Each structure stands twice: as C-alpha cells, then as structure tokens.
GROMACS .gro file of C-alpha atoms in nm:
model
  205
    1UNK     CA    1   0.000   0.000   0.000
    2UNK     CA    2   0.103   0.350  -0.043
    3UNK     CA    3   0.193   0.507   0.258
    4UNK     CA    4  -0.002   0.875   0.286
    5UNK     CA    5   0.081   1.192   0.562
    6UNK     CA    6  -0.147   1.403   0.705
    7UNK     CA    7  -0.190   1.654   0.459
    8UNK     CA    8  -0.195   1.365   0.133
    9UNK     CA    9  -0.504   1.254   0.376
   10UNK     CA   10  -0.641   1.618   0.411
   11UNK     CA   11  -0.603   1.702   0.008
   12UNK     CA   12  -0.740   1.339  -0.052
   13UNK     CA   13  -1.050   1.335   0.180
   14UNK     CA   14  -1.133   1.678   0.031
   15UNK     CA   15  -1.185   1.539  -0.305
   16UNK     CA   16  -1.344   1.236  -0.172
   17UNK     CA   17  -1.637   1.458   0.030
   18UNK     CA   18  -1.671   1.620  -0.347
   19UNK     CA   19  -1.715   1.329  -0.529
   20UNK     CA   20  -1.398   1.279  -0.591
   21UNK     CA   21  -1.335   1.594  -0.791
   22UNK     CA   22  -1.238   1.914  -0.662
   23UNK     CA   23  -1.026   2.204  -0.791
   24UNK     CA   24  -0.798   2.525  -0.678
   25UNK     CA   25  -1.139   2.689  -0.509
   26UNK     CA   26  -1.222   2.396  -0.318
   27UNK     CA   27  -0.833   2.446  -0.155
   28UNK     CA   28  -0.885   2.781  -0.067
   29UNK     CA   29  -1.221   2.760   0.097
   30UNK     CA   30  -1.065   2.467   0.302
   31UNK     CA   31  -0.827   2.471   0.630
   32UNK     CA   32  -0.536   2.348   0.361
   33UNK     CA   33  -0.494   2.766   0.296
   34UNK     CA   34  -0.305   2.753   0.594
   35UNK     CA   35  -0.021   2.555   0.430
   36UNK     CA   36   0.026   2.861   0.214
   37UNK     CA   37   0.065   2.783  -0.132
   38UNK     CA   38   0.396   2.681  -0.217
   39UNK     CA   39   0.360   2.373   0.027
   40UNK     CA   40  -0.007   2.307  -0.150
   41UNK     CA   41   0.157   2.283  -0.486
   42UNK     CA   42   0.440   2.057  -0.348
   43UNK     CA   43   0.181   1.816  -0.175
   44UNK     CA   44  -0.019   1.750  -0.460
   45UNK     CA   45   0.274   1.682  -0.730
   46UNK     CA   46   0.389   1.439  -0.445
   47UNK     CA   47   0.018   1.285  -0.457
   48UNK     CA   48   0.022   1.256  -0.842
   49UNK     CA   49   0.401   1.133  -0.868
   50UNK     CA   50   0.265   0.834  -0.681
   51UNK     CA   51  -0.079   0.855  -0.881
   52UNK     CA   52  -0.332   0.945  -0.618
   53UNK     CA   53  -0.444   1.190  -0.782
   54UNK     CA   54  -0.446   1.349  -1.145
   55UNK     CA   55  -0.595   1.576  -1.375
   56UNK     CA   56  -0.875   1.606  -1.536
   57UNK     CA   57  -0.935   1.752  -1.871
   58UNK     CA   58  -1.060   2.088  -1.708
   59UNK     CA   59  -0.739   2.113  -1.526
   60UNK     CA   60  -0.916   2.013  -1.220
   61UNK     CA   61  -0.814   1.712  -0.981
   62UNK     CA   62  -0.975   1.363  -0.926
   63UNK     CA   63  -0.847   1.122  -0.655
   64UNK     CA   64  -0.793   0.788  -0.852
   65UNK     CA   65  -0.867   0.447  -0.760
   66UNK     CA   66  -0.523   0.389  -0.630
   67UNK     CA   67  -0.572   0.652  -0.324
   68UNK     CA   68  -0.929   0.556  -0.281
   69UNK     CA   69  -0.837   0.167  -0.250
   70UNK     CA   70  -0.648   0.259   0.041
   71UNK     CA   71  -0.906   0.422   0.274
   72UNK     CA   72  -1.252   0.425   0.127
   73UNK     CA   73  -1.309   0.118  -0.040
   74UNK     CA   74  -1.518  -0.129   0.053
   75UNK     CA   75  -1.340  -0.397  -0.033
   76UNK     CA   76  -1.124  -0.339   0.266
   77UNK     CA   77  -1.219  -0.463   0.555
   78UNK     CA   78  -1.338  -0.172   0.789
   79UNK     CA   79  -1.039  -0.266   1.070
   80UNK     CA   80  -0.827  -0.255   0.824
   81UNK     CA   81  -0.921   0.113   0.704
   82UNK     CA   82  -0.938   0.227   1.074
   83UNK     CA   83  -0.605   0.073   1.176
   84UNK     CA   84  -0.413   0.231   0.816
   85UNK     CA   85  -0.602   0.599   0.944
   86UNK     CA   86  -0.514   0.569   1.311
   87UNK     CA   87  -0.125   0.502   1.143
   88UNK     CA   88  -0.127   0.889   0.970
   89UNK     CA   89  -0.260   1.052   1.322
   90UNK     CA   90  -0.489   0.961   1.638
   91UNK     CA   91  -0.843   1.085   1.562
   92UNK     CA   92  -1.184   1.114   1.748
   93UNK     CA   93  -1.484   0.835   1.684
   94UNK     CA   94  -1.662   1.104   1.507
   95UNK     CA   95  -1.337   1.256   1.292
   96UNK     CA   96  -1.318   0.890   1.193
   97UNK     CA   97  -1.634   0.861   1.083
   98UNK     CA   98  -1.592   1.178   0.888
   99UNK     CA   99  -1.304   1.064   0.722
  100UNK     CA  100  -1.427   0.749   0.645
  101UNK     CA  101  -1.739   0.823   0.551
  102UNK     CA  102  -1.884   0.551   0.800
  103UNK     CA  103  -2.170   0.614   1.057
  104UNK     CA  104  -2.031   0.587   1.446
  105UNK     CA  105  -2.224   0.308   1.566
  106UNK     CA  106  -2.088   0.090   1.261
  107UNK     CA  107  -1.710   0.247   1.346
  108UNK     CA  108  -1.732   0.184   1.754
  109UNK     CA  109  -1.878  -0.213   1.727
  110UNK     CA  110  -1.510  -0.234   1.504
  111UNK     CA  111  -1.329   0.021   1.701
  112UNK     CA  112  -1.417  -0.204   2.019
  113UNK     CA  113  -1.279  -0.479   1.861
  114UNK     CA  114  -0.906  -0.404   1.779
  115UNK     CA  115  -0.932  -0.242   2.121
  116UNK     CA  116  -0.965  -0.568   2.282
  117UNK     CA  117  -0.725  -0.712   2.064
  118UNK     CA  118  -0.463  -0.487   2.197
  119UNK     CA  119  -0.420  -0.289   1.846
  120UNK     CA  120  -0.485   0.028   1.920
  121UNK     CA  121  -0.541   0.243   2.206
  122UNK     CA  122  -0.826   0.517   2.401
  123UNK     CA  123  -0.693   0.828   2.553
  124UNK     CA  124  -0.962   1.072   2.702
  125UNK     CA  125  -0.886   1.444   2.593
  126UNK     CA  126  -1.072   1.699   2.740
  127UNK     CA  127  -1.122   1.994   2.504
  128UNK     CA  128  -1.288   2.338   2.644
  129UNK     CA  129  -1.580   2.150   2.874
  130UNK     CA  130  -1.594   1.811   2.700
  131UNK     CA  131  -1.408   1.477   2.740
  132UNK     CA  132  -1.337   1.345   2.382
  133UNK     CA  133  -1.223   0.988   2.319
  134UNK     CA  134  -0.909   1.008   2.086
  135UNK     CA  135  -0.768   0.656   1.941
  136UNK     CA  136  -0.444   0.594   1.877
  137UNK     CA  137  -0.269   0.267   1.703
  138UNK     CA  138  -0.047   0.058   1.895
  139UNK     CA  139   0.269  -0.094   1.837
  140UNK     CA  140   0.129  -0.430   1.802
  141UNK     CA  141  -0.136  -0.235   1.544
  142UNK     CA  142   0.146  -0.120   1.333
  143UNK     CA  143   0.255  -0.487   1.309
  144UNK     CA  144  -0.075  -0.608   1.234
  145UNK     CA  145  -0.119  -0.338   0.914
  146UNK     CA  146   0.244  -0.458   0.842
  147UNK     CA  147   0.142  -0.842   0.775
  148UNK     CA  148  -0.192  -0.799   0.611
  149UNK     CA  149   0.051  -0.596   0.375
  150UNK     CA  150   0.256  -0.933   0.334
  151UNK     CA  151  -0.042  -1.194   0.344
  152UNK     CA  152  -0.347  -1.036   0.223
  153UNK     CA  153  -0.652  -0.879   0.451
  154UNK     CA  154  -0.876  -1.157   0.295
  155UNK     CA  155  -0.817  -1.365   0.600
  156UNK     CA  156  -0.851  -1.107   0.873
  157UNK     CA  157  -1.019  -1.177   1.198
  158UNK     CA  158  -1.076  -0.871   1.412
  159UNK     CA  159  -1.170  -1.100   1.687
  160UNK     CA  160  -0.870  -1.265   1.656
  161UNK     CA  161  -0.722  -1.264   2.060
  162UNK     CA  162  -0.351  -1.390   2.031
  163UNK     CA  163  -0.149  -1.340   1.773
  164UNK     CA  164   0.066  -1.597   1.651
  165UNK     CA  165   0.377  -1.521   1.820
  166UNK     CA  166   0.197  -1.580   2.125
  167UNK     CA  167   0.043  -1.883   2.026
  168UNK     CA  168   0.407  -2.007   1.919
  169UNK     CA  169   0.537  -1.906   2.242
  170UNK     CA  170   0.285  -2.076   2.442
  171UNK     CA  171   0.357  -2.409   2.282
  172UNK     CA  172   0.744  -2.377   2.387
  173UNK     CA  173   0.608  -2.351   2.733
  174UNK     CA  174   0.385  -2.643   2.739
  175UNK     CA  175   0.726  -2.859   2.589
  176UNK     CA  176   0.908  -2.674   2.856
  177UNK     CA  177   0.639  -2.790   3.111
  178UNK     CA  178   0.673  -3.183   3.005
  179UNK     CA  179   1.028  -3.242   3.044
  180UNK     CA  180   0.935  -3.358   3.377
  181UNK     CA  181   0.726  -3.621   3.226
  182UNK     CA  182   0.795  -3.968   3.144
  183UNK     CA  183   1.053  -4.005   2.866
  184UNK     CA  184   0.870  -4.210   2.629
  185UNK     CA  185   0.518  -4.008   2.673
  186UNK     CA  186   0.726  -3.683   2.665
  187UNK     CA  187   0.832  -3.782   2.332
  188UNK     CA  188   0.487  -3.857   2.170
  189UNK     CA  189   0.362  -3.498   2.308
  190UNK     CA  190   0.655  -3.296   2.175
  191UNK     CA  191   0.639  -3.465   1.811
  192UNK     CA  192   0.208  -3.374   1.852
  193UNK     CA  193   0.341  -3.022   1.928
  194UNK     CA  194   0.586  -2.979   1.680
  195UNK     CA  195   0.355  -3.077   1.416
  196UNK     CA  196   0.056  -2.822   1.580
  197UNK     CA  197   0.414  -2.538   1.527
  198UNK     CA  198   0.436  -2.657   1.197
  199UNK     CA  199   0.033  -2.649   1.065
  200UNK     CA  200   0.049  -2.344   1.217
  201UNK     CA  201   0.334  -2.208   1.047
  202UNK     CA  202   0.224  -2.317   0.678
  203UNK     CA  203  -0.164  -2.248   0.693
  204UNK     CA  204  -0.319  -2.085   0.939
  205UNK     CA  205  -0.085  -1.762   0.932
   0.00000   0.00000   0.00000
C-alpha cells in the first residue's frame, strides 16, 4: 500500500467529500490555505508522482482508484481502514467517521474490537468543557497493518485474541512444562506439538 501523511489525507479526503473531484477553489475555501501555497503545490505533485491523484481535462483534480483503495473502499475490511487511518494521526470516533465516511455506531462495534485485541489504544482528551475519546494505534497495530501488507486482509479476523507469536510461544512452554514427564510419553507430546508449530506455520498464518 502506499503510505499517505497528514496533509496527502487532508487534500485526498477533500476530493473524496466532493465526489472525488475538486479544484484550486475547493483548496482555498478549506483549512489546507493555511499551508500557504507553495507547500499546497508541493503536496499535490507528491500525490500525483505516486498517482493518487491526477488531472482532469478541465485542469481540475480527481483522486484515482489507487488513493481511494487505500481508505474508502469497501473492499477493505473496515479494521483494516481504521487501523491504516489511526497510522497517519490519532483521531476522534466522530473525525473517523468523517473521514471514512462511516456512521459511528458501525465504526465503535469495530473500534471495540481491535481495542480488545490490543491494536490500538483510548486516551480521554478533554477539550474546552468536554471529554473526547481520541484513538491511537499501537505498536502491536502497526505490526498487524504490516502483515496484512505481506499476506493479504482476505483472511482477517478482528476478533482474533492472540497473535501468533503468542500462540508459538505458548507451545514452547507447554514442551518446557513436560520435560518432567515420562521419557517415552514426553516424546509422543513434543512430536504432537511440533507438528501443531508446523500447521500453524504453513496455513493458518
């Protein structure tokens, strides 16, 4: 996937709340005049270097399929999307939604999820009067976007609890446990074990 910053994501949402589309006007009247325009131009010759966006025949701009595969497509699972957003910058349940263009009580039931899992994280903020929950990914998050990179999101679990290393390392404890046992049985649980390693290894992961 193609890695995208905070203002690729600002420039790129923009177009996506316009149907894709938007021009020099739509710039201004956003908060992306604060960049001042030098840094505007810059950002968006990155995004169409790495063809997230280009022109159309008006001269105007249109976020491709590339840059909308990454965040907004449906084909990717919604964990997926929220863990890849949460990498750019920690957001609110409601500047997710936003962004993603999901409703809140979809995002939270998901949000909850790679919570539990331990993939990203809730920090309260207070702001003026109000306490707002921001969410933030985790190291072990990071990791997670990192091998559905590798291996393909078509085999996600969100309510997946341990992940493999953990699994892995909880069989070397259970062979570390036996060597008490008697030699002969000992022997007929490690080769089981080894062979649970090895299944694991090759096809579940």
């Amino acid at each position: 996937m193609t890695k995208i910053g905070q203002i690729d994501l600002e420039i790129l949402h923009l177009g996506i709340k316009n149907g894709r589309n938007f021009n020099e006007k739509d710039i201004e009247d956003s908060e992306l005049k604060r960049l001042g325009v030098g840094r505007i131009l810059d950002s968006l010759a990155s995004l169409k270097d790495r063809k997230l966006i280009d022109l159309n025949k008006d001269g105007t701009f249109y976020v491709t399929d590339l840059a909308r595969h990454t965040l907004w497509s449906e084909q990717i699972p919604l964990g997926v999307r929220i863990l890849r957003l949460l990498e750019i910058k920690s957001y609110s349940l409601e500047s997710i939604s936003d962004i993603l263009k999901n409703p809140e009580n979809q995002l939270f039931d998901e949000i909850e999820k790679l919570r539990k899992n331990q993939l990203i994280l809730m920090s309260p903020l207070r702001q003026e009067s109000k306490i707002i929950k921001m969410y933030e990914i985790l190291p072990e998050g990071i990791e997670r976007i990192k091998e559905i990179e590798e291996s393909g999101f078509q085999n996600m679990n969100s309510d997946e609890i341990k992940p493999k290393k953990e699994i892995f390392a909880l069989i070397d404890e259970i062979i570390n446990e036996i060597n008490e046992i008697e030699f002969n049985k000992k022997k007929e649980i490690i080769l089981k074990l080894d062979k649970l390693k090895e299944k694991l290894e090759t096809n579940l992961f």
